[in-house]
Amino acid sequence: MTNQLTPHESVRIARHVTWVGFWWNAVLGSAKVVAGIAGRSSALVADGIHSFSDFITDLIVLVMVGIARKKPDRQHEYGHGKYETLATILLALVLFIVAAGILWEGILDISRFIHGNPIPRPAPIALAICAASILIKEWLYHYTRRAGERIHSEVVIANAWHHRSDAFSSIATLLGVAGAMFLGDAGRICDPIAAIIVAIFIMIVSVRMALPATRELLEVALPEEEQKRIAATIHDTMGVITFHHLRTRRSGADVIIDLHIKVDPYITVKEGHDIATRVEKAISALYPSGGTIVTTHVEPYNDEATRSDGSCL
């Protein structure tokens, strides 16, 4: 059985893994830009700018994760999980803006090449930095994703995908640089083409990151399969005759659930309260490593109000 992490431990893990990525991004971003300029590769310079954008996203993660894992207070009675959701959207937005800049620059380079402006041949240093970047960023992806899954942090997992997007962009850059180096004068166009491919890929990744976070920010319910699992748990709880008004949503790493249960109308208030407590504990047990906020309203069971599907009005 996996030990449940405390909020403090989760924040510590998130910050540690993000600082590791932060310093690697500093090294890789600097190396790519310098090697891209010295090695005459616009694709590598663009890839370096992509790595430098990780500085911003890492800082967002460092700030937002600490806020998101704070305990509820008078102004945030359901916790601070939405800060984490907001951070994920900001990550996606930064990625998209960087990608748009890379795309535009690549289009301009191709246009200049078509109109007779030559593109210089990249130097071997550009190829070597691309290869090193692919290996390091793929390692950072796995390292960060494992940490994000361990602490159930969407923003840390999103940051892991940011590392992987950098790895894939470096693969495209590697192919573009290699083509520009070894395919003669006509092959020089491979470098800006690689920059455009990198940009399109980053845009796709940013949209994929933003959609789940946007759904969460808009209070979209949990997936249907997850709701069925919750419903089955409620039905199996001793003392519950039926239930209705099940409402679900996410707030960062937390799951928020509201429901009404129907119980024997002749039991005591304490017995009704005990049944509600059992329901809340059973639902919380479905999320052993994440936070849950379960609110249960107890109502007397009325057989005449029972619907054909087994729940009540």
Coordinates of C-alpha atoms in Angstrom, one line a residue:
M1 CA 0.0 0.0 0.0
T2 CA 1.4 3.4 -1.0
N3 CA 1.9 5.9 1.8
Q4 CA -0.1 9.0 1.4
L5 CA 2.0 12.1 1.1
T6 CA 1.3 15.2 3.3
P7 CA 0.7 18.5 1.5
H8 CA 4.2 19.7 2.8
E9 CA 5.9 16.6 1.3
S10 CA 4.0 17.1 -2.0
V11 CA 5.2 20.7 -2.3
R12 CA 8.7 19.7 -1.4
I13 CA 8.8 17.1 -4.2
A14 CA 7.2 19.4 -6.7
R15 CA 9.7 22.2 -6.0
H16 CA 12.7 19.8 -6.0
V17 CA 11.9 18.3 -9.4
T18 CA 11.1 21.8 -10.8
W19 CA 14.4 23.2 -9.6
V20 CA 16.2 20.3 -11.3
G21 CA 14.5 21.1 -14.6
F22 CA 15.1 24.8 -14.1
W23 CA 18.9 24.5 -13.9
W24 CA 19.0 22.0 -16.8
N25 CA 16.9 24.4 -18.9
A26 CA 19.4 27.2 -18.1
V27 CA 22.3 25.0 -19.3
L28 CA 20.5 23.7 -22.4
G29 CA 19.0 27.1 -23.4
S30 CA 22.3 28.8 -23.2
A31 CA 24.1 26.0 -25.0
K32 CA 21.5 25.9 -27.8
V33 CA 21.5 29.7 -28.4
V34 CA 25.3 30.0 -28.4
A35 CA 25.7 26.9 -30.5
G36 CA 22.9 28.0 -32.9
I37 CA 24.6 31.4 -33.4
A38 CA 28.1 29.9 -33.7
G39 CA 26.9 27.0 -35.7
R40 CA 24.7 29.1 -38.1
S41 CA 21.4 27.2 -37.3
S42 CA 18.2 29.2 -37.0
A43 CA 16.4 26.0 -36.0
L44 CA 18.8 25.5 -33.0
V45 CA 18.4 29.1 -31.9
A46 CA 14.6 28.7 -32.0
D47 CA 15.0 25.5 -30.0
G48 CA 17.1 27.4 -27.5
I49 CA 14.5 30.0 -27.1
H50 CA 12.0 27.2 -26.5
S51 CA 14.2 25.9 -23.7
F52 CA 14.5 29.4 -22.2
S53 CA 10.7 29.7 -22.2
D54 CA 10.9 26.8 -19.7
F55 CA 12.5 29.3 -17.2
I56 CA 9.2 31.1 -17.1
T57 CA 7.1 28.0 -16.8
D58 CA 9.3 26.5 -14.1
L59 CA 8.9 29.7 -12.1
I60 CA 5.1 29.5 -12.5
V61 CA 5.2 26.0 -11.2
L62 CA 7.4 26.9 -8.2
V63 CA 5.1 29.7 -7.2
M64 CA 1.7 28.1 -8.0
V65 CA 2.3 24.6 -6.6
G66 CA 3.1 26.1 -3.2
I67 CA -0.1 28.2 -3.3
A68 CA -2.2 25.3 -4.6
R69 CA -1.2 23.0 -1.7
K70 CA -2.0 25.5 1.0
K71 CA -4.8 24.5 3.4
P72 CA -8.2 26.1 2.9
D73 CA -8.7 29.5 4.5
R74 CA -11.6 32.0 5.0
Q75 CA -11.2 33.3 1.4
H76 CA -10.6 29.9 -0.2
E77 CA -12.9 27.5 1.7
Y78 CA -12.5 24.8 -1.0
G79 CA -8.8 25.1 -1.0
H80 CA -6.4 26.7 -3.5
G81 CA -6.4 24.0 -6.2
K82 CA -7.6 26.3 -8.9
Y83 CA -4.3 28.1 -8.7
E84 CA -2.7 24.9 -10.0
T85 CA -5.3 24.8 -12.8
L86 CA -4.5 28.4 -13.7
A87 CA -0.8 27.6 -13.7
T88 CA -1.4 24.8 -16.2
I89 CA -3.2 27.2 -18.5
L90 CA -0.4 29.7 -18.2
L91 CA 2.1 27.0 -19.1
A92 CA 0.1 26.2 -22.3
L93 CA -0.2 29.9 -23.2
V94 CA 3.5 30.5 -22.9
L95 CA 4.2 27.4 -25.1
F96 CA 1.8 28.6 -27.7
I97 CA 3.2 32.1 -27.9
V98 CA 6.8 30.8 -28.2
A99 CA 5.7 28.4 -30.9
A100 CA 4.0 31.3 -32.9
G101 CA 7.2 33.2 -32.8
I102 CA 9.3 30.3 -34.0
L103 CA 6.7 29.6 -36.8
W104 CA 6.8 33.1 -38.0
E105 CA 10.6 33.3 -38.1
G106 CA 10.8 30.0 -40.0
I107 CA 8.3 31.3 -42.6
L108 CA 10.4 34.4 -43.1
D109 CA 13.6 32.4 -43.5
I110 CA 12.0 30.2 -46.2
S111 CA 10.7 33.3 -47.9
R112 CA 14.1 34.9 -48.0
F113 CA 15.7 31.7 -49.3
I114 CA 13.1 31.4 -52.1
H115 CA 14.0 35.0 -53.1
G116 CA 17.6 34.2 -53.4
N117 CA 19.1 34.9 -50.0
P118 CA 21.3 31.9 -49.1
I119 CA 21.1 30.1 -45.8
P120 CA 24.5 29.2 -44.3
R121 CA 25.6 25.6 -43.7
P122 CA 25.3 24.7 -40.0
A123 CA 28.4 23.7 -38.1
P124 CA 28.9 20.2 -36.4
I125 CA 28.5 21.8 -33.0
A126 CA 24.8 22.4 -33.7
L127 CA 24.3 18.7 -34.4
A128 CA 26.1 17.7 -31.2
I129 CA 24.0 20.0 -29.0
C130 CA 20.8 18.7 -30.6
A131 CA 21.7 15.1 -29.7
A132 CA 22.6 16.0 -26.1
S133 CA 19.4 18.0 -25.7
I134 CA 17.3 15.1 -26.8
L135 CA 18.8 12.7 -24.2
I136 CA 18.7 15.2 -21.4
K137 CA 15.1 16.5 -22.0
E138 CA 13.7 12.9 -22.4
W139 CA 15.3 12.0 -19.0
L140 CA 13.8 15.2 -17.5
Y141 CA 10.3 14.2 -18.9
H142 CA 10.3 10.8 -17.2
Y143 CA 11.8 12.2 -14.0
T144 CA 9.3 15.0 -13.7
R145 CA 6.3 13.0 -14.8
R146 CA 6.9 10.3 -12.2
A147 CA 7.1 13.0 -9.5
G148 CA 3.9 14.6 -10.8
E149 CA 2.0 11.3 -10.8
R150 CA 3.3 10.5 -7.3
I151 CA 1.9 13.8 -5.8
H152 CA -1.1 13.9 -8.2
S153 CA -0.1 17.4 -9.5
E154 CA -1.5 18.3 -13.0
V155 CA 0.8 21.3 -13.3
V156 CA 3.9 19.2 -12.6
I157 CA 2.8 16.6 -15.1
A158 CA 2.1 19.5 -17.6
N159 CA 5.7 20.7 -17.0
A160 CA 6.9 17.2 -17.7
W161 CA 5.2 17.4 -21.1
H162 CA 6.9 20.7 -21.6
H163 CA 10.2 18.8 -21.2
R164 CA 9.1 16.2 -23.7
S165 CA 8.0 18.8 -26.2
D166 CA 11.5 20.2 -26.0
A167 CA 12.9 16.7 -26.7
F168 CA 10.7 16.3 -29.7
S169 CA 11.5 19.7 -31.0
S170 CA 15.2 18.9 -30.7
I171 CA 14.6 15.8 -32.8
A172 CA 13.1 17.9 -35.5
T173 CA 15.9 20.4 -35.1
L174 CA 18.5 17.5 -35.4
L175 CA 16.9 16.3 -38.6
G176 CA 16.8 19.9 -40.0
V177 CA 20.4 20.6 -39.1
A178 CA 21.6 17.3 -40.5
G179 CA 19.7 18.0 -43.8
A180 CA 21.2 21.5 -44.0
M181 CA 24.7 20.1 -43.4
F182 CA 24.7 17.1 -45.7
L183 CA 22.2 17.7 -48.5
G184 CA 24.0 20.5 -50.3
D185 CA 22.8 24.1 -51.0
A186 CA 19.3 23.0 -51.7
G187 CA 19.2 21.2 -48.3
R188 CA 19.9 24.4 -46.4
I189 CA 16.1 25.0 -46.4
C190 CA 15.8 22.0 -44.1
D191 CA 16.9 24.2 -41.2
P192 CA 13.9 26.7 -41.3
I193 CA 11.5 23.9 -42.2
A194 CA 12.6 22.1 -39.0
A195 CA 11.9 25.3 -37.1
I196 CA 8.4 25.4 -38.5
I197 CA 7.8 21.7 -37.6
V198 CA 9.0 22.4 -34.1
A199 CA 6.6 25.3 -33.8
I200 CA 3.6 23.3 -35.0
F201 CA 4.4 20.4 -32.6
I202 CA 4.7 22.8 -29.7
M203 CA 1.3 24.4 -30.6
I204 CA -0.4 21.0 -30.6
V205 CA 1.2 20.1 -27.2
S206 CA 0.1 23.5 -25.7
V207 CA -3.5 22.9 -26.8
R208 CA -3.5 19.4 -25.4
M209 CA -2.3 20.8 -22.1
A210 CA -4.8 23.6 -22.0
L211 CA -8.0 21.6 -22.7
P212 CA -8.2 19.5 -19.5
A213 CA -7.2 22.5 -17.4
T214 CA -9.9 24.7 -19.1
R215 CA -12.5 22.0 -18.5
E216 CA -11.5 22.0 -14.8
L217 CA -11.7 25.8 -14.6
L218 CA -15.2 25.6 -16.2
E219 CA -16.3 23.2 -13.4
V220 CA -16.8 20.2 -15.8
A221 CA -17.9 17.0 -14.0
L222 CA -15.6 14.1 -13.5
P223 CA -15.4 11.5 -16.3
E224 CA -18.4 9.2 -16.6
E225 CA -16.5 6.1 -15.6
E226 CA -15.2 7.8 -12.5
Q227 CA -18.8 8.9 -11.6
K228 CA -20.0 5.3 -12.0
R229 CA -17.3 4.2 -9.6
I230 CA -18.4 6.8 -7.1
A231 CA -22.1 5.8 -7.5
A232 CA -21.3 2.2 -6.9
T233 CA -19.4 3.1 -3.8
I234 CA -22.4 5.1 -2.5
H235 CA -24.8 2.2 -3.2
D236 CA -22.6 -0.3 -1.4
T237 CA -22.4 1.8 1.8
M238 CA -24.4 0.3 4.6
G239 CA -27.5 2.3 5.5
V240 CA -27.9 4.1 2.1
I241 CA -31.1 3.2 0.4
T242 CA -30.5 5.3 -2.6
F243 CA -29.1 8.8 -3.6
H244 CA -29.5 11.7 -6.0
H245 CA -28.1 15.1 -6.8
L246 CA -24.5 13.7 -7.3
R247 CA -22.3 16.6 -8.4
T248 CA -18.6 16.3 -9.1
R249 CA -15.7 18.5 -10.1
R250 CA -12.0 18.9 -9.7
S251 CA -9.9 21.7 -8.1
G252 CA -6.3 21.1 -8.9
A253 CA -5.3 17.8 -7.2
D254 CA -8.6 17.8 -5.1
V255 CA -11.9 16.1 -6.0
I256 CA -15.0 17.9 -4.8
I257 CA -18.3 15.9 -4.5
D258 CA -21.7 16.8 -3.3
L259 CA -24.7 14.4 -3.0
H260 CA -27.9 13.7 -1.3
I261 CA -28.5 10.2 0.3
K262 CA -31.9 8.7 1.2
V263 CA -32.0 6.7 4.5
D264 CA -34.6 5.0 6.7
P265 CA -36.8 7.9 7.9
Y266 CA -37.2 6.3 11.4
I267 CA -33.6 6.2 12.4
T268 CA -32.0 8.8 14.8
V269 CA -30.2 11.9 13.7
K270 CA -27.0 10.3 14.9
E271 CA -27.5 7.2 12.9
G272 CA -28.2 9.3 9.8
H273 CA -25.0 11.2 10.5
D274 CA -23.0 8.0 10.9
I275 CA -24.3 6.8 7.5
A276 CA -23.2 10.1 5.9
T277 CA -19.8 9.8 7.5
R278 CA -19.4 6.2 6.1
V279 CA -20.3 7.5 2.6
E280 CA -17.7 10.3 2.8
K281 CA -15.0 7.9 4.0
A282 CA -15.8 5.4 1.3
I283 CA -15.5 8.0 -1.4
S284 CA -12.3 9.4 0.1
A285 CA -10.9 5.9 0.0
L286 CA -11.2 6.0 -3.8
Y287 CA -8.6 8.7 -3.9
P288 CA -5.9 7.6 -1.4
S289 CA -3.2 10.0 -2.6
G290 CA -5.4 13.0 -3.5
G291 CA -7.5 15.3 -1.5
T292 CA -11.3 14.9 -1.4
I293 CA -14.0 17.3 -0.2
V294 CA -17.3 15.3 0.1
T295 CA -20.5 17.0 1.3
T296 CA -23.4 14.6 2.0
H297 CA -27.0 15.8 2.7
V298 CA -29.2 13.2 4.5
E299 CA -32.9 12.9 3.5
P300 CA -35.7 10.5 4.6
Y301 CA -36.4 7.8 2.1
N302 CA -39.9 8.0 0.4
D303 CA -40.7 5.0 -1.7
E304 CA -43.3 6.9 -3.7
A305 CA -40.6 9.4 -4.9
T306 CA -38.4 6.7 -6.2
R307 CA -37.7 6.9 -9.9
S308 CA -37.5 3.9 -12.2
D309 CA -33.7 4.1 -12.4
G310 CA -33.4 3.6 -8.6
S311 CA -32.5 7.1 -7.6
C312 CA -34.8 9.7 -6.1
L313 CA -36.2 13.0 -7.0

